[in-house]
Structure formats: C-alpha cells, structure tokens
C-alpha cells in the first residue's frame, strides 16, 4: 500500500504493509524511507498541521497521536494523504538539503506556493513512435464490432506484439477478455488465470502486452471528444498497470464520410506522463454523474491549466496522437476468438485443421486464439507455451503433440 506524505518539502511517498499498520510503525517507515527521526514527527490527516507556528499549535492535532492506532481506523488506504510536520534539517531524496528559517518552518512566498501546485500542460511528443497493426487481426476485431455488435455496445481487448528500440509498436494479435459492454461504458471482467495463460502463450510467441483497444458506440458519435472521462480513466489505469512507457491506446469508431456513409476508423493515442502520474497518485474523481460533461475529467483538488486553478480538465490535455500503419504478421486470425458469443468447439478445431491440411502442422496451429483454446479447454495449459515457441521459431511440432491435437479434434 502506498501513502502520500505531504510536508513543507512537497509530496513524497511511503510504502507500507497495509491498513493494519499502526501509527508507530508508519513513523518508523517514514524514518527509514524519508530520513526524518521518529521523535521529530507530528502526523495528522488535517492539512492545517502544516500551518502550525508554535509547539502549542502542534498539540491541537491529536488524531494520529496514539502510536498503537491502526491506519484503517483513520480510513487511510492506498493513495491516501498524511500530513507531516517536522523540525530541523534533512536531505530530500533527489534534492538539496532543506533548512527552514527559524524553529518552526520558514515563511512561504507566493512563488513557493505556486511551485507546490500541479500544472497540467500538453506533452510535446509520445514515447511511442507509431503503432503497426497486423491486417488480419485488426480486420477480425473491426468486423465483429461492426457487423455483429453494430457499434451498439462497447468492446475492448488487449493488444500483444513487440516494441522496437525506436519506440515502434507492432500489434500481432488482440486478446478479448470477458467483459460487459454498454452504450457508454466498458467493464472488463478480468480472469487472472486466463490472463496468465495468455501472457505465457504470448511469451512463447515472442510477444508481450503492448496496449489496449476499445470501441466507441454510435451513441457516442454526437459527442465532442476523442475520449470520454470514463475512457480516460480506464486508459490511464491500464497504462499505469502495464509499466510500459510505449503503451498505446487505440479507439475504433464509425465516422460519416463525404457520401454520407459510415466508415470504420482506428485512432491511436498515448496517455501523457502527467495523466498516468495523476492516476497513480489518486487525483482523478472516479464517480460519474448524469450531468457531468464527458469531455472533462474531474480532479479531487485544483490543478493549474493555462494559468488558471481548475478542478475539471479537458480530456485532450491527456492525449498524444500516435501514427498508425499496418503490416502482415506471421500469425493467422481465422480461429474463433475467445469470450465471444460464437464459442469454439472440437468440431471448430477439426474444421480448422481440415481447412489447413495442405500446410505444415506448425503453420496450421499458428493462431493465438487456437493456442488459447487448447490451453483453456483441454488441460494443455503447461504445454501450449512450448507449442507457441515452435510457432515462433517455425520449427516442427513434436509428433506427440501433433497426434494429441489431431485425436482431440477427431473426438467431435
């Protein structure tokens, strides 16, 4: 669990074991991580602590004076802010020694106050140079959301591929997790065990998770935004979770062309570093009301945008456009895709193998969705990553595996 510690030096972070930790244990962690002696610390959940001028002022802040009191009793959880007052001199991590003027802190100037505020500006360039889609994979996704779902409900998936040293992302397949799509919201019903298998198969194929793709519905077409506030929040969460600076988020939507017909469009973005940072630190309001403007993200406290203190930020401030290109990757995308209405069966597997019987066996199984079907349905989970490596290196599949898969298909 991470707590944010606000002192006269600004905002710092301390890792703690969880909400069961006592105040005395928290003080010990602050001493070890921030180099402030325990006897010198006064803690409170009240921000007015930082305005104390005399020892008598400090005595008013008693909510964290009991050393045995657990953090949970103060409703402190991951991302919560605790205010810290201390005397003396210390070295802030990554900064020069801090020495206040006088015994009880120095007087704050207007420049000091402005420096403490969080400014949101447009990031100049993304970390991702471009994103290239495997044509078959991209077509399989857009065809489903267009022809089957008719863009009436949202749909999403995790993109897997590679990242070059130059920051170019190549997407070779899309994994669609269990989910509930609505007109203006997308709830991912994530299955950790399934995702472990997905990541293991991807690793065998020499690929990793590189981004997220989602659709906007025709009901959103009239809205004046690239991402809604809900979409910004979800994209920032997944970007933060990934730990990948080149992580890319792609939106697929219908747009009217000059003839009045509708075309499917792919648009790629990166969430800005500031957006991901603010999400990690818990700045975003995560509850949405019917009257909220979807093109604005609400902040829990004021930030500076364009020289003004605001609590609502235009979503576009958080988005960086990424160029889209395409390529023909080594994998096919013809096997039924997981977690859709058209569930794959043994008959599906047999039809797929019969249709591709003129190819070497390693080419017949060179489909991520087929490999996931084998891993999920028939207890081959620990063996499928080895099959994936055969696909990646284009080496012959061991005869035992081939016979087992063919016999499974023939049981249909």
XYZ file of N, CA and C in Angstrom, residues 186-380:
585
model
N -17.533 0.371 -20.438
C -16.977 -0.947 -20.728
C -16.388 -1.501 -19.440
N -16.950 -2.594 -18.969
C -16.476 -3.223 -17.738
C -15.725 -4.493 -18.108
N -14.445 -4.551 -17.779
C -13.636 -5.735 -18.038
C -13.786 -6.701 -16.868
N -14.256 -7.904 -17.147
C -14.437 -8.937 -16.120
C -13.212 -9.843 -16.152
N -12.096 -9.315 -15.705
C -10.806 -9.955 -15.941
C -10.633 -11.237 -15.122
N -10.082 -12.244 -15.780
C -9.828 -13.548 -15.181
C -8.313 -13.723 -15.054
N -7.752 -13.629 -13.836
C -6.286 -13.701 -13.666
C -5.683 -14.987 -14.232
N -6.376 -16.123 -14.052
C -5.827 -17.390 -14.554
C -5.778 -17.404 -16.070
N -6.847 -16.909 -16.692
C -6.860 -16.851 -18.153
C -5.769 -15.913 -18.651
N -5.594 -14.775 -17.983
C -4.583 -13.819 -18.425
C -3.164 -14.361 -18.241
N -2.947 -15.200 -17.224
C -1.634 -15.841 -17.062
C -1.334 -16.737 -18.255
N -2.349 -17.498 -18.683
C -2.161 -18.344 -19.860
C -1.893 -17.509 -21.102
N -2.651 -16.426 -21.253
C -2.460 -15.538 -22.405
C -1.033 -15.006 -22.440
N -0.556 -14.524 -21.294
C 0.805 -13.966 -21.238
C 1.852 -15.036 -21.510
N 1.605 -16.267 -21.025
C 2.566 -17.355 -21.252
C 2.617 -17.732 -22.731
N 1.455 -17.810 -23.375
C 1.426 -18.107 -24.812
C 2.114 -16.988 -25.590
N 1.809 -15.739 -25.210
C 2.432 -14.594 -25.875
C 3.950 -14.653 -25.748
N 4.432 -14.985 -24.553
C 5.889 -15.074 -24.347
C 6.486 -16.151 -25.235
N 5.788 -17.297 -25.369
C 6.260 -18.347 -26.269
C 6.323 -17.882 -27.705
N 5.406 -16.992 -28.068
C 5.393 -16.433 -29.435
C 6.358 -15.264 -29.591
N 7.060 -14.911 -28.501
C 7.971 -13.764 -28.555
C 7.248 -12.439 -28.531
N 6.062 -12.405 -27.916
C 5.255 -11.190 -27.865
C 4.939 -10.830 -26.415
N 4.479 -9.602 -26.203
C 4.055 -9.171 -24.879
C 2.901 -8.190 -25.029
N 2.251 -7.866 -23.912
C 1.130 -6.933 -23.926
C 1.644 -5.525 -24.174
N 1.103 -4.849 -25.193
C 1.644 -3.543 -25.582
C 0.601 -2.432 -25.613
N -0.681 -2.765 -25.378
C -1.671 -1.709 -25.426
C -3.082 -2.232 -25.267
N -4.018 -1.319 -25.383
C -5.448 -1.628 -25.224
C -6.212 -1.001 -26.381
N -7.199 -1.740 -26.884
C -8.046 -1.253 -27.973
C -9.498 -1.329 -27.516
N -10.286 -0.315 -27.847
C -11.696 -0.322 -27.478
C -12.501 0.424 -28.532
N -13.812 0.214 -28.487
C -14.686 0.880 -29.439
C -15.504 1.957 -28.753
N -15.909 2.947 -29.546
C -16.934 3.889 -29.130
C -18.201 3.557 -29.896
N -19.340 3.710 -29.233
C -20.603 3.324 -29.851
C -21.167 4.454 -30.713
N -22.180 4.096 -31.501
C -22.803 5.116 -32.348
C -23.498 6.169 -31.490
N -23.856 5.822 -30.252
C -24.462 6.801 -29.346
C -23.461 7.872 -28.934
N -22.160 7.532 -28.991
C -21.123 8.496 -28.629
C -20.714 9.368 -29.810
N -21.214 9.068 -30.998
C -20.773 9.762 -32.204
C -21.093 11.249 -32.163
N -22.122 11.632 -31.443
C -22.528 13.036 -31.394
C -21.723 13.839 -30.370
N -20.907 13.160 -29.590
C -20.185 13.829 -28.511
C -18.929 14.512 -29.041
N -18.594 15.620 -28.408
C -17.466 16.424 -28.860
C -16.210 16.078 -28.063
N -15.716 14.854 -28.244
C -14.482 14.459 -27.556
C -13.811 13.312 -28.301
N -12.499 13.171 -28.068
C -11.778 11.994 -28.547
C -11.954 10.835 -27.578
N -11.770 11.106 -26.283
C -12.027 10.143 -25.221
C -13.010 10.777 -24.240
N -13.932 9.995 -23.708
C -14.777 10.467 -22.614
C -13.992 10.405 -21.308
N -14.553 11.009 -20.249
C -13.876 10.959 -18.955
C -13.725 9.519 -18.453
N -14.719 8.677 -18.698
C -14.616 7.265 -18.300
C -13.510 6.564 -19.073
N -13.394 6.891 -20.356
C -12.372 6.256 -21.191
C -10.971 6.706 -20.800
N -10.819 7.985 -20.442
C -9.533 8.476 -19.950
C -9.133 7.722 -18.697
N -10.070 7.548 -17.782
C -9.784 6.873 -16.518
C -9.370 5.421 -16.757
N -10.104 4.711 -17.608
C -9.770 3.315 -17.887
C -8.431 3.199 -18.612
N -8.201 4.089 -19.582
C -6.943 4.056 -20.328
C -5.757 4.360 -19.418
N -5.905 5.335 -18.526
C -4.826 5.676 -17.591
C -4.543 4.525 -16.642
N -5.605 3.850 -16.179
C -5.424 2.719 -15.266
C -4.641 1.594 -15.934
N -5.015 1.240 -17.159
C -4.339 0.146 -17.852
C -2.914 0.521 -18.235
N -2.700 1.782 -18.622
C -1.347 2.259 -18.935
C -0.479 2.185 -17.686
N -1.005 2.653 -16.552
C -0.249 2.624 -15.302
C 0.065 1.195 -14.887
N -0.899 0.301 -15.062
C -0.711 -1.109 -14.698
C 0.389 -1.752 -15.528
N 0.509 -1.347 -16.781
C 1.455 -2.003 -17.701
C 2.909 -1.727 -17.356
N 3.209 -0.523 -16.876
C 4.598 -0.157 -16.628
C 5.405 0.028 -17.904
N 4.725 0.077 -19.053
C 5.396 0.201 -20.352
C 5.231 1.618 -20.868
N 6.338 2.329 -21.037
C 6.221 3.736 -21.447
C 5.671 3.872 -22.859
N 5.854 2.849 -23.717
C 5.349 2.918 -25.094
C 3.906 2.423 -25.217
N 3.290 2.074 -24.106
C 1.908 1.563 -24.119
C 1.002 2.481 -24.943
N 0.201 1.879 -25.804
C -0.630 2.660 -26.710
C -2.100 2.268 -26.526
N -2.984 3.240 -26.650
C -4.426 3.018 -26.536
C -5.085 3.388 -27.862
N -5.890 2.470 -28.382
C -6.487 2.654 -29.709
C -8.007 2.652 -29.581
N -8.643 3.599 -30.250
C -10.101 3.662 -30.271
C -10.585 3.381 -31.692
N -11.656 2.585 -31.791
C -12.255 2.234 -33.079
C -13.680 2.775 -33.074
N -14.038 3.492 -34.140
C -15.369 4.093 -34.170
C -15.851 4.269 -35.604
N -17.154 4.511 -35.727
C -17.754 4.807 -37.026
C -17.771 6.314 -37.243
N -17.410 6.727 -38.454
C -17.486 8.149 -38.788
C -18.092 8.303 -40.175
N -18.925 9.297 -40.323
C -19.577 9.540 -41.614
C -18.562 10.087 -42.615
N -18.623 9.595 -43.851
C -17.740 10.094 -44.898
C -18.465 11.141 -45.739
N -17.805 11.617 -46.798
C -18.383 12.690 -47.610
C -19.660 12.268 -48.322
N -19.819 10.951 -48.552
C -21.007 10.463 -49.251
C -22.169 10.185 -48.299
N -21.946 10.429 -47.011
C -22.998 10.166 -46.040
C -22.993 8.765 -45.491
N -22.087 7.921 -45.999
C -21.959 6.565 -45.468
C -21.031 6.577 -44.251
N -20.993 5.465 -43.538
C -20.153 5.375 -42.336
C -18.941 4.488 -42.591
N -17.777 4.964 -42.215
C -16.536 4.201 -42.318
C -16.008 3.892 -40.927
N -15.326 2.743 -40.812
C -14.690 2.382 -39.545
C -13.326 3.047 -39.478
N -13.071 3.739 -38.375
C -11.802 4.434 -38.196
C -11.063 3.901 -36.973
N -9.740 3.735 -37.119
C -8.856 3.422 -36.000
C -8.062 4.688 -35.665
N -8.027 5.072 -34.414
C -7.217 6.211 -33.978
C -6.393 5.779 -32.766
N -5.102 6.103 -32.782
C -4.195 5.663 -31.722
C -3.694 6.852 -30.904
N -3.582 6.642 -29.598
C -3.127 7.676 -28.678
C -2.227 7.058 -27.605
N -1.437 7.927 -26.982
C -0.797 7.594 -25.719
C -1.344 8.522 -24.654
N -1.527 7.981 -23.448
C -1.862 8.841 -22.322
C -0.579 9.558 -21.898
N -0.683 10.838 -21.580
C 0.505 11.609 -21.222
C 1.109 11.110 -19.915
N 2.385 11.396 -19.732
C 3.060 11.026 -18.481
C 2.340 11.635 -17.281
N 1.888 12.890 -17.427
C 1.197 13.557 -16.335
C -0.117 12.852 -16.005
N -0.848 12.408 -17.031
C -2.102 11.709 -16.812
C -1.878 10.433 -16.004
N -0.881 9.653 -16.388
C -0.587 8.400 -15.684
C -0.140 8.691 -14.256
N 0.671 9.728 -14.091
C 1.142 10.110 -12.759
C -0.029 10.513 -11.862
N -0.930 11.342 -12.395
C -2.085 11.776 -11.611
C -2.972 10.597 -11.239
N -3.109 9.639 -12.158
C -3.915 8.454 -11.823
C -3.264 7.665 -10.693
N -1.966 7.439 -10.790
C -1.276 6.669 -9.757
C -1.399 7.342 -8.390
N -1.431 8.672 -8.383
C -1.469 9.404 -7.114
C -2.900 9.668 -6.636
N -3.891 9.157 -7.378
C -5.266 9.245 -6.922
C -5.937 10.593 -7.076
N -5.552 11.371 -8.087
C -6.128 12.706 -8.282
C -7.496 12.666 -8.960
N -7.767 11.647 -9.762
C -8.998 11.634 -10.557
C -10.218 11.305 -9.703
N -11.312 12.034 -9.944
C -12.611 11.649 -9.396
C -13.090 10.448 -10.202
N -13.479 9.380 -9.513
C -13.799 8.126 -10.205
C -15.293 7.822 -10.260
N -16.111 8.683 -9.673
C -17.562 8.517 -9.758
C -18.123 9.552 -10.729
N -19.078 9.122 -11.546
C -19.600 9.999 -12.590
C -21.105 10.208 -12.404
N -21.536 11.464 -12.588
C -22.956 11.796 -12.505
C -23.544 12.029 -13.880
N -24.866 11.970 -13.974
C -25.534 12.138 -15.266
C -25.278 13.512 -15.876
N -25.074 14.513 -15.028
C -24.897 15.877 -15.526
C -23.431 16.227 -15.819
N -22.507 15.296 -15.557
C -21.098 15.567 -15.813
C -20.834 15.654 -17.311
N -19.981 16.595 -17.698
C -19.588 16.732 -19.101
C -18.561 15.646 -19.417
N -18.860 14.708 -20.340
C -17.938 13.593 -20.589
C -16.601 14.002 -21.183
N -16.504 15.218 -21.727
C -15.215 15.622 -22.322
C -14.273 16.248 -21.291
N -14.719 16.294 -20.020
C -13.890 16.854 -18.951
C -13.627 15.803 -17.876
N -12.390 15.724 -17.422
C -12.026 14.847 -16.307
C -12.002 15.664 -15.028
N -12.662 15.168 -13.999
C -12.717 15.875 -12.730
C -11.550 15.476 -11.838
N -10.979 16.486 -11.166
C -9.887 16.271 -10.219
C -10.406 16.421 -8.786
N -9.788 15.716 -7.864
C -10.196 15.813 -6.460
C -9.759 17.134 -5.833
N -8.734 17.763 -6.407
C -8.329 19.087 -5.938
C -7.836 19.883 -7.129
N -7.626 21.170 -6.910
C -7.326 22.047 -8.029
C -5.956 21.775 -8.633
N -5.896 21.906 -9.955
C -4.650 21.860 -10.702
C -4.581 23.138 -11.532
N -3.405 23.407 -12.073
C -3.218 24.616 -12.876
C -3.199 24.235 -14.356
N -4.138 24.797 -15.111
C -4.195 24.589 -16.558
C -4.282 25.952 -17.218
N -3.298 26.272 -18.045
C -3.302 27.569 -18.722
C -3.282 28.745 -17.773
N -2.614 28.575 -16.632
C -2.500 29.645 -15.661
C -3.706 29.806 -14.754
N -4.697 28.918 -14.870
C -5.905 29.004 -14.048
C -6.012 27.791 -13.132
N -6.520 28.005 -11.920
C -6.801 26.910 -10.999
C -8.149 26.305 -11.364
N -8.148 25.022 -11.701
C -9.379 24.353 -12.117
C -9.458 22.972 -11.476
N -10.669 22.423 -11.444
C -10.867 21.050 -10.980
C -11.444 20.172 -12.089
N -11.576 20.750 -13.299
C -12.011 19.996 -14.465
C -11.023 20.252 -15.600
N -10.555 19.177 -16.219
C -9.526 19.281 -17.251
C -10.050 18.678 -18.545
N -9.889 19.406 -19.651
C -10.251 18.878 -20.966
C -9.460 17.598 -21.220
N -10.160 16.528 -21.584
C -9.517 15.232 -21.771
C -8.378 15.276 -22.786
N -8.476 16.170 -23.768
C -7.450 16.231 -24.809
C -6.075 16.603 -24.259
N -6.023 17.248 -23.089
C -4.736 17.571 -22.495
C -3.942 16.308 -22.159
N -4.651 15.189 -22.000
C -4.007 13.950 -21.583
C -3.652 13.029 -22.748
N -3.983 13.436 -23.988
C -3.838 12.552 -25.145
C -2.735 13.008 -26.088
N -1.949 12.055 -26.563
C -0.947 12.320 -27.595
C -1.233 11.405 -28.782
N -1.353 11.994 -29.957
C -1.686 11.229 -31.161
C -0.494 10.375 -31.587
N -0.790 9.116 -31.951
C 0.232 8.178 -32.436
C -0.123 7.767 -33.859
N 0.869 7.749 -34.719
C 0.664 7.372 -36.125
C 0.340 5.882 -36.229
N -0.611 5.533 -37.129
C -0.989 4.133 -37.357
C -0.537 3.695 -38.748
N 0.092 2.524 -38.801
C 0.434 1.879 -40.068
C 0.002 0.417 -39.955
N 0.286 -0.402 -40.969
C -0.099 -1.810 -40.872
C 0.995 -2.706 -41.431
N 0.861 -3.993 -41.153
C 1.817 -4.982 -41.650
C 1.108 -6.329 -41.724
N 1.719 -7.272 -42.378
C 1.201 -8.639 -42.418
C 2.078 -9.495 -41.519
N 1.559 -9.872 -40.365
C 2.333 -10.640 -39.400
C 2.353 -12.122 -39.709
N 3.075 -12.903 -38.905
C 3.244 -14.331 -39.163
C 2.083 -15.196 -38.682
N 1.144 -14.631 -37.903
C 0.055 -15.419 -37.327
C -1.227 -15.218 -38.115
N -2.059 -16.251 -38.112
C -3.378 -16.113 -38.721
C -4.377 -15.697 -37.652
N -5.545 -15.238 -38.078
C -6.603 -14.840 -37.144
C -7.938 -15.399 -37.631
N -7.930 -16.670 -38.003
C -9.134 -17.286 -38.560
C -9.884 -18.148 -37.556
N -9.240 -18.548 -36.461
C -9.914 -19.381 -35.454
C -10.841 -18.492 -34.623
N -12.005 -18.998 -34.205
C -12.939 -18.170 -33.416
C -12.268 -17.537 -32.202
N -12.591 -16.283 -31.971
C -11.932 -15.506 -30.922
C -12.641 -15.712 -29.588
N -11.827 -15.817 -28.550
C -12.290 -16.127 -27.197
C -13.291 -15.102 -26.658
N -14.151 -15.587 -25.759
C -15.084 -14.750 -24.998
C -16.070 -13.977 -25.878
N -16.363 -14.542 -27.049
C -17.440 -14.021 -27.880
C -18.622 -14.995 -27.829
N -19.687 -14.640 -28.510
C -20.872 -15.500 -28.496
C -20.665 -16.802 -29.258
N -19.802 -16.780 -30.286
C -19.567 -17.975 -31.104
C -18.466 -18.825 -30.471
N -18.814 -19.624 -29.475
C -17.833 -20.407 -28.742
C -17.234 -21.499 -29.627
N -15.927 -21.670 -29.512
C -15.243 -22.717 -30.276
C -15.488 -24.079 -29.638
N -15.560 -25.107 -30.470
C -15.766 -26.481 -30.011
C -14.741 -27.386 -30.690
N -14.793 -28.697 -30.370
C -13.912 -29.648 -31.042
C -14.207 -29.710 -32.541
N -15.462 -29.548 -32.893
C -15.816 -29.515 -34.311
C -15.151 -28.313 -34.989
N -15.106 -27.185 -34.296
C -14.435 -25.994 -34.835
C -12.965 -26.289 -35.085
N -12.329 -26.959 -34.094
C -10.914 -27.305 -34.234
C -10.697 -28.232 -35.431
N -11.570 -29.252 -35.557
C -11.427 -30.189 -36.673
C -11.587 -29.470 -38.016
N -12.583 -28.600 -38.118
C -12.797 -27.865 -39.374
C -11.586 -27.006 -39.718
N -11.000 -26.393 -38.685
C -9.820 -25.542 -38.909
C -8.648 -26.377 -39.419
N -8.417 -27.527 -38.790
C -7.293 -28.374 -39.197
C -7.525 -28.963 -40.582
N -8.777 -29.325 -40.901
C -9.080 -29.855 -42.239
C -8.863 -28.787 -43.306
N -9.255 -27.570 -42.984
C -9.149 -26.471 -43.956
C -7.696 -26.112 -44.259
N -6.793 -26.408 -43.314
C -5.383 -26.014 -43.478
C -4.462 -27.226 -43.655
N -5.028 -28.380 -44.022
C -4.227 -29.618 -44.023
C -3.108 -29.629 -45.063
N -3.144 -28.734 -46.020
C -2.059 -28.676 -47.008
C -0.807 -27.998 -46.453
N -0.924 -27.370 -45.282
C 0.196 -26.648 -44.686
C 0.949 -27.528 -43.696
N 2.226 -27.209 -43.419
C 2.930 -27.895 -42.336
C 2.151 -27.706 -41.035
N 2.227 -28.683 -40.134
C 1.389 -28.626 -38.928
C 1.659 -27.375 -38.106
N 2.920 -26.938 -38.062
C 3.239 -25.745 -37.264
C 2.520 -24.510 -37.815
N 2.280 -24.483 -39.134
C 1.525 -23.375 -39.721
C 0.030 -23.512 -39.440
N -0.439 -24.734 -39.307
C -1.867 -24.970 -39.068
C -2.290 -24.488 -37.682
N -1.343 -24.468 -36.747
C -1.687 -24.024 -35.388
C -1.126 -22.632 -35.085
N -0.664 -21.936 -36.133
C -0.068 -20.604 -35.935
C -1.160 -19.550 -35.802
N -1.965 -19.695 -34.773
C -3.076 -18.788 -34.499
C -3.191 -18.663 -32.984
N -3.011 -17.456 -32.453
C -3.047 -17.273 -31.000
C -4.349 -17.794 -30.401
N -5.476 -17.534 -31.046
C -6.776 -17.895 -30.492
C -6.953 -19.413 -30.442
N -6.381 -20.131 -31.406
C -6.396 -21.585 -31.372
C -5.543 -22.099 -30.210
N -4.370 -21.528 -30.039
C -3.495 -21.951 -28.939
C -4.160 -21.702 -27.586
N -4.854 -20.562 -27.443
C -5.545 -20.285 -26.181
C -6.694 -21.271 -25.975
N -7.394 -21.636 -27.046
C -8.466 -22.630 -26.961
C -7.919 -23.954 -26.436
N -6.784 -24.390 -26.965
C -6.173 -25.640 -26.499
C -5.781 -25.545 -25.028
N -5.214 -24.402 -24.655
C -4.755 -24.225 -23.274
C -5.919 -24.181 -22.290
N -7.021 -23.536 -22.680
C -8.138 -23.332 -21.766
C -9.057 -24.548 -21.683
N -9.204 -25.280 -22.791
C -10.267 -26.272 -22.860
C -9.839 -27.696 -22.511
N -8.601 -28.004 -22.648
C -8.252 -29.423 -22.598
C -6.988 -29.730 -21.802
N -6.752 -28.947 -20.780
C -5.671 -29.268 -19.861
C -4.287 -29.221 -20.454
N -4.131 -28.517 -21.546
C -2.807 -28.414 -22.169
C -2.099 -27.127 -21.779
